[in-house]
GROMACS .gro file of C-alpha atoms in nm:
model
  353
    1UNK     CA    1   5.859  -0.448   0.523
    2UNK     CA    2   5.511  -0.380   0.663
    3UNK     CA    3   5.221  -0.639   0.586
    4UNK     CA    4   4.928  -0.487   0.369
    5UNK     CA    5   4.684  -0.634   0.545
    6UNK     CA    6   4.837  -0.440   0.841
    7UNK     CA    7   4.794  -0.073   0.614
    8UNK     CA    8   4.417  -0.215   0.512
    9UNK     CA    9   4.290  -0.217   0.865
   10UNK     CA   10   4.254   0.056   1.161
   11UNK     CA   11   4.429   0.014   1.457
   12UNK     CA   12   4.280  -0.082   1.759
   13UNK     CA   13   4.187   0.193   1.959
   14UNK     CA   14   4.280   0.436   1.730
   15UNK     CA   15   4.083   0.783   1.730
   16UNK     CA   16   4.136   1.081   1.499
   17UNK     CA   17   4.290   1.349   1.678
   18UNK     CA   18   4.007   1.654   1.789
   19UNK     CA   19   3.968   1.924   1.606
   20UNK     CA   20   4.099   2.242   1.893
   21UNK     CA   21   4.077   2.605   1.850
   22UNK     CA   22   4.514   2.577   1.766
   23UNK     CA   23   4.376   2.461   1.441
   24UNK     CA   24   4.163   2.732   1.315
   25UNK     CA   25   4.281   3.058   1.609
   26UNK     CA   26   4.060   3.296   1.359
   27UNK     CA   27   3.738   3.181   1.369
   28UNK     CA   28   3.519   3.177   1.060
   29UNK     CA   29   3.521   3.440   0.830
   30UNK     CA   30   3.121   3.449   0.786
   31UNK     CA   31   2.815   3.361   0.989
   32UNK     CA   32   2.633   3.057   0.873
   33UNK     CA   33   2.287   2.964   0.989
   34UNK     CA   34   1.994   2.658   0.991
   35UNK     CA   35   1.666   2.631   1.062
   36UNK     CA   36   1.436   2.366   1.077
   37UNK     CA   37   1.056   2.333   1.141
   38UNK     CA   38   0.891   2.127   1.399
   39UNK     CA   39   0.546   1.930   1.472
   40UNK     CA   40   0.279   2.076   1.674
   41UNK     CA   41   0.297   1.761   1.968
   42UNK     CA   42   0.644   1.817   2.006
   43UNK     CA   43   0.620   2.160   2.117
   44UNK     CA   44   0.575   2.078   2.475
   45UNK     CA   45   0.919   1.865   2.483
   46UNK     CA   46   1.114   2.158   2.328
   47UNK     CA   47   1.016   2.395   2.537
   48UNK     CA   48   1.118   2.167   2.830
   49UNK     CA   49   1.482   2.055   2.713
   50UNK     CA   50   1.572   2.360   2.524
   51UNK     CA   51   1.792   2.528   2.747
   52UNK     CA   52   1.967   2.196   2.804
   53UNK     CA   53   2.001   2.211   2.363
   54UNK     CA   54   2.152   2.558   2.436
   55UNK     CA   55   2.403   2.480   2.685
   56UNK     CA   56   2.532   2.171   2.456
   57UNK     CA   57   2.565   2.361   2.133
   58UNK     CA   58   2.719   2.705   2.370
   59UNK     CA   59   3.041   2.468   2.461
   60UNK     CA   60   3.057   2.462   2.069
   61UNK     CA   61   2.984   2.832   2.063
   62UNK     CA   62   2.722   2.793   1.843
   63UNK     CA   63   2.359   2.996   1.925
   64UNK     CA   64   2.013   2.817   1.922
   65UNK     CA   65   1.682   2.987   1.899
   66UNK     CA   66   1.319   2.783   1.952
   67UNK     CA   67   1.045   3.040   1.790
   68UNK     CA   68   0.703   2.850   1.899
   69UNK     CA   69   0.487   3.086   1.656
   70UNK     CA   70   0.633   2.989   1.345
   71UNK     CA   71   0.725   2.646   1.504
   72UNK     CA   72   1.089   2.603   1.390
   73UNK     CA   73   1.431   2.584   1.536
   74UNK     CA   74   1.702   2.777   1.397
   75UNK     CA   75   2.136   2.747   1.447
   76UNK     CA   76   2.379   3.018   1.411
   77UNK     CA   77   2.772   3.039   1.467
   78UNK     CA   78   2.928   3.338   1.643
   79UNK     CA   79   3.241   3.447   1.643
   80UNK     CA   80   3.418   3.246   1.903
   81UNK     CA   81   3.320   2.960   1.656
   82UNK     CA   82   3.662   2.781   1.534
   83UNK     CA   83   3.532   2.438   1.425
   84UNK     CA   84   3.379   2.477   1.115
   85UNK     CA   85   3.184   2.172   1.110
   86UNK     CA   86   3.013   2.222   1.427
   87UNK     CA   87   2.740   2.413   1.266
   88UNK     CA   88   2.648   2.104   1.068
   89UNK     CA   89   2.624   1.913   1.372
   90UNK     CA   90   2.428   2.145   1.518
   91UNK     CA   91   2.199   2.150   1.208
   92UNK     CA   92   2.191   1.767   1.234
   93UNK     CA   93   2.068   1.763   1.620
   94UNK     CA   94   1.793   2.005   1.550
   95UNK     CA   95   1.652   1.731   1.246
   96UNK     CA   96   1.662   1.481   1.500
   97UNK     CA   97   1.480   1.655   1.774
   98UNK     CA   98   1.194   1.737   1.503
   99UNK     CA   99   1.220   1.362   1.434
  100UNK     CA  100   1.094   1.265   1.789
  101UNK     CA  101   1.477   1.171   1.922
  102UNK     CA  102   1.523   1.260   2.263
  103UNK     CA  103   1.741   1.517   2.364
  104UNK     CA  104   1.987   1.227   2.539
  105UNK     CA  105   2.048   1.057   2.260
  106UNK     CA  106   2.038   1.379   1.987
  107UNK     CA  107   2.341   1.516   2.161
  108UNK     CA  108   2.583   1.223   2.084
  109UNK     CA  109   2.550   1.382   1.728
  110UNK     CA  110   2.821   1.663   1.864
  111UNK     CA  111   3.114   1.412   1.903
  112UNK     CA  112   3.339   1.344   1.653
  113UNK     CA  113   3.269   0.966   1.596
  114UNK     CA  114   2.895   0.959   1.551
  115UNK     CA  115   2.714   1.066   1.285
  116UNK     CA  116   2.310   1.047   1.176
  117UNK     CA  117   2.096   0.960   0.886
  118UNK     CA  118   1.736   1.022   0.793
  119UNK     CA  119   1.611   0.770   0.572
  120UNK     CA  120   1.274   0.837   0.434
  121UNK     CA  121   1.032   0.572   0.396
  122UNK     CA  122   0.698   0.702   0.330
  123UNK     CA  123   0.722   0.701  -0.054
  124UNK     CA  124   0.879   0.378  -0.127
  125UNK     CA  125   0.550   0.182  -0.117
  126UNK     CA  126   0.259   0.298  -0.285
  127UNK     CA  127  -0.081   0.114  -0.049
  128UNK     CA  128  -0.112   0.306   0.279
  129UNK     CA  129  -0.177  -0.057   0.449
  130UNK     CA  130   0.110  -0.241   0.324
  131UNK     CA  131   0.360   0.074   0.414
  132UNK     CA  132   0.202   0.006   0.817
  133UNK     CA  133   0.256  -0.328   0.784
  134UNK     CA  134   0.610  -0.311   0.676
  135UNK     CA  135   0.695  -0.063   0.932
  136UNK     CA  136   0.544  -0.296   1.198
  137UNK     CA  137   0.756  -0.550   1.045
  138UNK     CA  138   1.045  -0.337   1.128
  139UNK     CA  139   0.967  -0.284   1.485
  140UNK     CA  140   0.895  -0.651   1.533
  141UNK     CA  141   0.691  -0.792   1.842
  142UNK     CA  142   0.698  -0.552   2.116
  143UNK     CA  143   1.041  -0.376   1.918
  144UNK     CA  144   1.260  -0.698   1.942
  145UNK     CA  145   1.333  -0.693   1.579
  146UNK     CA  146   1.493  -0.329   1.623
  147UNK     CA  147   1.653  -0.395   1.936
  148UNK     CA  148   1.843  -0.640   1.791
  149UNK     CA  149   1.909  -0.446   1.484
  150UNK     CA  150   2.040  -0.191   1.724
  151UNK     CA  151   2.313  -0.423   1.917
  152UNK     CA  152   2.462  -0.554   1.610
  153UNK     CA  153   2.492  -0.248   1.411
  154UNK     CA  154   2.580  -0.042   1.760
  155UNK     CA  155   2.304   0.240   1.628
  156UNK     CA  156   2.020   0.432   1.841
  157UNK     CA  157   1.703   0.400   1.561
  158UNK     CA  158   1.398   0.591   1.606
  159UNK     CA  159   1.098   0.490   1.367
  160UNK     CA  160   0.859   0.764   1.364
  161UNK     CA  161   0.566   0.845   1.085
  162UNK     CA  162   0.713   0.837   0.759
  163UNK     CA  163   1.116   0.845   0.808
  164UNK     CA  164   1.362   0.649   1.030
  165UNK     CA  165   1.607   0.844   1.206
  166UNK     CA  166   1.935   0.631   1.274
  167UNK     CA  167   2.201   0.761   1.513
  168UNK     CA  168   2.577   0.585   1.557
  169UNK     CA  169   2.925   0.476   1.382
  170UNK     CA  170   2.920   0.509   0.982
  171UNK     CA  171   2.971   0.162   0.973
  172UNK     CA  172   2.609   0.047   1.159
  173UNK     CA  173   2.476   0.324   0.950
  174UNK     CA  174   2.516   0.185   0.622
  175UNK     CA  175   2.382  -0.138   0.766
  176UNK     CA  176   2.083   0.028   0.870
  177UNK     CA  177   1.989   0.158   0.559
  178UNK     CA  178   2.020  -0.146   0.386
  179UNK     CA  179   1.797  -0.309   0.599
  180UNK     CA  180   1.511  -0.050   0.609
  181UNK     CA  181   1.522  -0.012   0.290
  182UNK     CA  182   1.531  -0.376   0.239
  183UNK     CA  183   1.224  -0.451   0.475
  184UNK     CA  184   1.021  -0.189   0.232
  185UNK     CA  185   1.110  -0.392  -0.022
  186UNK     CA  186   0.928  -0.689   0.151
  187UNK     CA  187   1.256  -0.885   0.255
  188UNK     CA  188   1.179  -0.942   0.618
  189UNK     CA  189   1.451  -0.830   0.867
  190UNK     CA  190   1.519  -1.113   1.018
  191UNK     CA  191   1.727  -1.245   0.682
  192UNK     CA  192   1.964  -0.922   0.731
  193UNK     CA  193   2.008  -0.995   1.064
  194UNK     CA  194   2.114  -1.320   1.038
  195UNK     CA  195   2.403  -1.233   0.774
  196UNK     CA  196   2.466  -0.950   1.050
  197UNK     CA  197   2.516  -1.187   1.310
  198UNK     CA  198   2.713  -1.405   1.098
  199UNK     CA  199   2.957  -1.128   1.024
  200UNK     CA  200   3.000  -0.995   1.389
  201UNK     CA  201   3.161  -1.347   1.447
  202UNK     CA  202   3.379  -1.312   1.101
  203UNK     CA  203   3.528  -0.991   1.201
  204UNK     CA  204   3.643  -1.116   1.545
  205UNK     CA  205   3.909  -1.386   1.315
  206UNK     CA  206   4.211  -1.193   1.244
  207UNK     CA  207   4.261  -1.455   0.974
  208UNK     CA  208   3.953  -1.392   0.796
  209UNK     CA  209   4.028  -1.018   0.741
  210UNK     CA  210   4.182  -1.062   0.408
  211UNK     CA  211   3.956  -1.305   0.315
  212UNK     CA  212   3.604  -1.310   0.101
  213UNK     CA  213   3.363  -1.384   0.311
  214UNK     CA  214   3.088  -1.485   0.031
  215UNK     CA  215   3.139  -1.865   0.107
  216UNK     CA  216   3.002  -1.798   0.508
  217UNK     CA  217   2.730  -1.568   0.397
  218UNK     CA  218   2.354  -1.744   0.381
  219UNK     CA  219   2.201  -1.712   0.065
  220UNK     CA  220   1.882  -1.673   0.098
  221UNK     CA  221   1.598  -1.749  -0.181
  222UNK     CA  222   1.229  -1.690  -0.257
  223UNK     CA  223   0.963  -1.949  -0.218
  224UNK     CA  224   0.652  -1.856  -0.285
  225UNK     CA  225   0.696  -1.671  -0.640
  226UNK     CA  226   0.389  -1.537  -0.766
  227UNK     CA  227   0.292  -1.621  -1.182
  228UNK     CA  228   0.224  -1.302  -1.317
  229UNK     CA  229  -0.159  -1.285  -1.421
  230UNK     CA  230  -0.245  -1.347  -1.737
  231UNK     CA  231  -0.495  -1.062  -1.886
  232UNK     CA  232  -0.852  -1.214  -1.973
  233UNK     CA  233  -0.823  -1.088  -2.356
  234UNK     CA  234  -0.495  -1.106  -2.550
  235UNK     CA  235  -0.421  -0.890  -2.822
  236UNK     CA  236  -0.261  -1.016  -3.097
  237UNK     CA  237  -0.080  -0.859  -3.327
  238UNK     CA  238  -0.168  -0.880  -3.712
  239UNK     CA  239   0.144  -0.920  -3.965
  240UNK     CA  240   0.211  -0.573  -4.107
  241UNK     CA  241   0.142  -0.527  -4.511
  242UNK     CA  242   0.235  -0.204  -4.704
  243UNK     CA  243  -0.113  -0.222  -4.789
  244UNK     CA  244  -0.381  -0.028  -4.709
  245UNK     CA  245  -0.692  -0.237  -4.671
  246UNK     CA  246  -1.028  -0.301  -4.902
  247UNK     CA  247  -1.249  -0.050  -4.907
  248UNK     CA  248  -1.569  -0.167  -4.775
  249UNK     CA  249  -1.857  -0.155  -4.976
  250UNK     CA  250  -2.126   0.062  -4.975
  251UNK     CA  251  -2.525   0.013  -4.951
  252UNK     CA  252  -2.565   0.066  -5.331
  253UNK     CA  253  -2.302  -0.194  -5.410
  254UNK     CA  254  -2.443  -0.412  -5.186
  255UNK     CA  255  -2.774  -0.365  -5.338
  256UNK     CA  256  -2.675  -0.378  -5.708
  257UNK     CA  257  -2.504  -0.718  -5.622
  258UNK     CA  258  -2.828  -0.868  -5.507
  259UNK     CA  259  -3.002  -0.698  -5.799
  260UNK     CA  260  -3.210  -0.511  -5.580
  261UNK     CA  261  -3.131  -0.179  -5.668
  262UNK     CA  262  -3.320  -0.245  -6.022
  263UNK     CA  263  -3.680  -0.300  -5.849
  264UNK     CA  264  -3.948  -0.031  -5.787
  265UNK     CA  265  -4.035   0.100  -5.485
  266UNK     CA  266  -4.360  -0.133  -5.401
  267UNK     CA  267  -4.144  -0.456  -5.470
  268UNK     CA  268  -3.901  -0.373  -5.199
  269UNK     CA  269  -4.133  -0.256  -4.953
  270UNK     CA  270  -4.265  -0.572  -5.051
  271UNK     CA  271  -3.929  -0.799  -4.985
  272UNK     CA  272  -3.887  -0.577  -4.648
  273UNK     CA  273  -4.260  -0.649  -4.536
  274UNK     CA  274  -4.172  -1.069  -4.593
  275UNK     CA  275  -3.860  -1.020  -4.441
  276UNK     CA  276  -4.030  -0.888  -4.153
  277UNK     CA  277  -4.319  -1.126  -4.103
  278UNK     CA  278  -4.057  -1.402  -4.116
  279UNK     CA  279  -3.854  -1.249  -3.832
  280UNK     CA  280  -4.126  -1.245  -3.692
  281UNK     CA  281  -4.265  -1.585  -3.722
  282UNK     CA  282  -3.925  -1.751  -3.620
  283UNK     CA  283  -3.954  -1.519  -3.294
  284UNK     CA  284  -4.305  -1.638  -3.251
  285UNK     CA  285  -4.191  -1.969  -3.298
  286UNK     CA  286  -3.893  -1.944  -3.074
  287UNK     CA  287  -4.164  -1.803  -2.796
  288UNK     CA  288  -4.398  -2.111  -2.765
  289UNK     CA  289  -4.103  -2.354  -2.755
  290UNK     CA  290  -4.013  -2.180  -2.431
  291UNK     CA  291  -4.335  -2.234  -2.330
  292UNK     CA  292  -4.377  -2.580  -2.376
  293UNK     CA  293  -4.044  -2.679  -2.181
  294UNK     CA  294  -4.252  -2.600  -1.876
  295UNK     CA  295  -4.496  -2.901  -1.971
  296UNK     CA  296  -4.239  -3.149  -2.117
  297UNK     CA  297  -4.223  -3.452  -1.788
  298UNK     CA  298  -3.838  -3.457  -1.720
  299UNK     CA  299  -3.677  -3.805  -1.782
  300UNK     CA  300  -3.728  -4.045  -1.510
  301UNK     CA  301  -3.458  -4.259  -1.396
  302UNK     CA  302  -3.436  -4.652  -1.442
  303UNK     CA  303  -3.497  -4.840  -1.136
  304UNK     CA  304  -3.207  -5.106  -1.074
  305UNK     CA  305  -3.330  -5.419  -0.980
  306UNK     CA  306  -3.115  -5.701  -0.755
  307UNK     CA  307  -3.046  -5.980  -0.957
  308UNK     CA  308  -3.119  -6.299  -0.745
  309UNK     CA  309  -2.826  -6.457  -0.677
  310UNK     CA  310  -2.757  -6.772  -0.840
  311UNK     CA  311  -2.461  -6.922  -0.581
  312UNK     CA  312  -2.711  -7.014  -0.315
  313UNK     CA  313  -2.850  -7.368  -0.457
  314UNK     CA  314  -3.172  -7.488  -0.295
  315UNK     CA  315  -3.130  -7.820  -0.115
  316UNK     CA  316  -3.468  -8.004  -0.216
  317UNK     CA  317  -3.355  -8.291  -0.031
  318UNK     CA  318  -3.338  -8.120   0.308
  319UNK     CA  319  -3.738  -7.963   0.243
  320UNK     CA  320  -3.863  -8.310   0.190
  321UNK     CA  321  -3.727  -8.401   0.530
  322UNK     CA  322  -3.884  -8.127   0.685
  323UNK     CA  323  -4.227  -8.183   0.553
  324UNK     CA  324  -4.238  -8.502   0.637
  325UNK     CA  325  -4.137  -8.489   1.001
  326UNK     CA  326  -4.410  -8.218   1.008
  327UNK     CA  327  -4.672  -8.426   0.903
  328UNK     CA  328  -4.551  -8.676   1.184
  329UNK     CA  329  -4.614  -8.407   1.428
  330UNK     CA  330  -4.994  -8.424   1.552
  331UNK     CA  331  -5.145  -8.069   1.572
  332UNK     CA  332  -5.413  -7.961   1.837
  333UNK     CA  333  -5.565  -8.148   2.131
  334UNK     CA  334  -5.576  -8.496   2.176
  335UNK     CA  335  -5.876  -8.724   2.125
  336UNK     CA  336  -6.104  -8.818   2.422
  337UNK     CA  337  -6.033  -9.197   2.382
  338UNK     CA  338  -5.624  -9.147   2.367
  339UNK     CA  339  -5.653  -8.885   2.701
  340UNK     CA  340  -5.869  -9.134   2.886
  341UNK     CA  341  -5.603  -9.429   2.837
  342UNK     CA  342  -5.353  -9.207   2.938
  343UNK     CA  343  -5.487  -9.099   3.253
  344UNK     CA  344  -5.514  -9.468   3.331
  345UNK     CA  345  -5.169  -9.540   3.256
  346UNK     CA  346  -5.063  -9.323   3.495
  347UNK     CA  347  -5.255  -9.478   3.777
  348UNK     CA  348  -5.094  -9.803   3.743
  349UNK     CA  349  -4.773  -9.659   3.747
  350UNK     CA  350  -4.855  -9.462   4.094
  351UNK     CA  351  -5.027  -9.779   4.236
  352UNK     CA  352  -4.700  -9.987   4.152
  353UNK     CA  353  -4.501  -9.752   4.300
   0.00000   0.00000   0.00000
């Protein structure tokens, strides 16, 4: 009896067997080819690694052209080619040179447990300003966001102009995808990271294999929702009637309603002429009331006067004192007759002395 959750899971170490020329002695039957096209600014770089490109893909025996004038790169197999696939892995490490990868890391592409993806981003927002932004995002402060996205999900990731170019396992592949095309979606990085994270330390339980892992997960939830914007004029729909509605009337109705289609000609040019000067007498009037605003004194404001306060009680009592030690008190100099007997009241007191 073996355990499922023994047949569920890899082995440890395990590696699928290579592919050798004992498995396909013929070759291929016909020649397949790919060619891809290349910017102008990496035409220098090409030309520099290329014969490094051509010694990698010869161990495959597959051939590898560069034509500079039409600027494109093209794959072929020969016929010492026995691994069928190779030519797509050849055709994949071309795309990733055009994408700015360098040669070092494009050429992990030809083992057997990496594998690439392209994700294009350019279309999937529609404001050239918010796409930069988002792709910033992406990068993070001085490319700490994708270094980190590139130790958990064990992936090389090149952003360049309008796609990202992801290089690794299958596994960190699918990861990466979600979270590019989750950060154009404006759900910042940092959120799939996290659950990232989280799961790196799941996977390590042997216990938890089996397991959902839903309850460990963060669950993460908008704050800031934005009301949709109500339009300025509503249109409102009228209730639908098999009916087809009144006709309107015409100018002769009209006037044979008012009786005025059974008067000559000089009585309504008559009616039209009062109708006129009494347009034009409410206009007039209208006119010199604007006018007269300008001389109309605006309404002035009512000054507020302090009411005296009644709490503070005069003492009458206490004023009558007051005057009347006043009126004790002598003002101005002294008399002659009242100095002189002074003075001599002071010399008796000095002679005594």
């Amino acid at each position: 009896a073996v355990d499922e959750s023994e047949l569920l899971t890899v082995p440890d170490g395990w590696k699928e067997p290579a592919f050798t020329r004992e498995d396909n002695p013929k070759g291929l039957l016909e020649e397949s080819s790919f060619a891809t096209l290349f910017p102008k600014y990496r035409e220098a770089y090409l030309k520099e690694c290329w014969p490094l490109v051509q010694k990698a893909l010869g161990e495959h025996y597959v051939n590898a052209a560069l034509d500079l004038i039409e600027g494109s790169m093209t794959v072929t197999t020969t016929k010492k080619t026995f691994d069928p696939y190779a030519i797509i892995r050849a055709r994949d490490l071309i795309k990733l040179l055009a994408r700015s990868v360098p040669f070092e890391q494009a050429v992990r592409i030809l083992q057997d447990d990496v594998a690439c993806d392209i994700i294009k981003i350019g279309s999937l927002v529609r404001k050239r300003e918010t796409f930069i932004k988002r792709r910033a995002r992406l990068l993070g402060p001085k490319g700490s966001t994708l270094k980190a996205l590139e130790l958990l999900t064990n992936c090389y990731i090149m952003v360049q102009g309008n796609t990202v170019s992801a290089l690794g396992p299958f596994s960190g592949l699918k990861e990466v995808r979600k979270v590019v095309l989750d950060t154009m979606k404006n759900i910042h990085p940092i959120y799939n990271i996290k659950t990232l994270m989280i799961k790196r330390e799941l996977a390590k339980d042997p216990e938890l294999r089996t397991q959902s892992w839903e309850r460990f997960l963060p669950k993460f939830k908008r704050k800031n929702l934005k009301k949709r914007k109500e339009p300025k004029k509503k249109n409102t729909k009228k209730e639908y009637t098999p009916f087809p509605p009144p006709q309107p009337e015409s100018q002769i109705d009209k006037e044979l309603a008012s009786g005025e289609y059974f008067l000559k000609e000089r009585q309504k040019k008559r009616k039209q002429m009062e109708e006129i000067k009494a347009k034009q007498a409410e206009a007039v009037k209208r006119r010199q009331e604007e006018r007269n605003k300008a001389f109309i004194p605006p309404k002035e404001k009512p000054v507020k006067t302090k009411k005296a306060s009644t709490e503070k009680k005069i003492d009458i009592e206490a004023i009558k004192e007051k005057v009347k030690n006043a009126k004790k008190k002598k003002l101005g100099a002294l008399p002659e007759e009242e100095v002189k007997l002074k003075m001599a009241a002071d010399e008796k007191k000095k002679k005594k002395k």
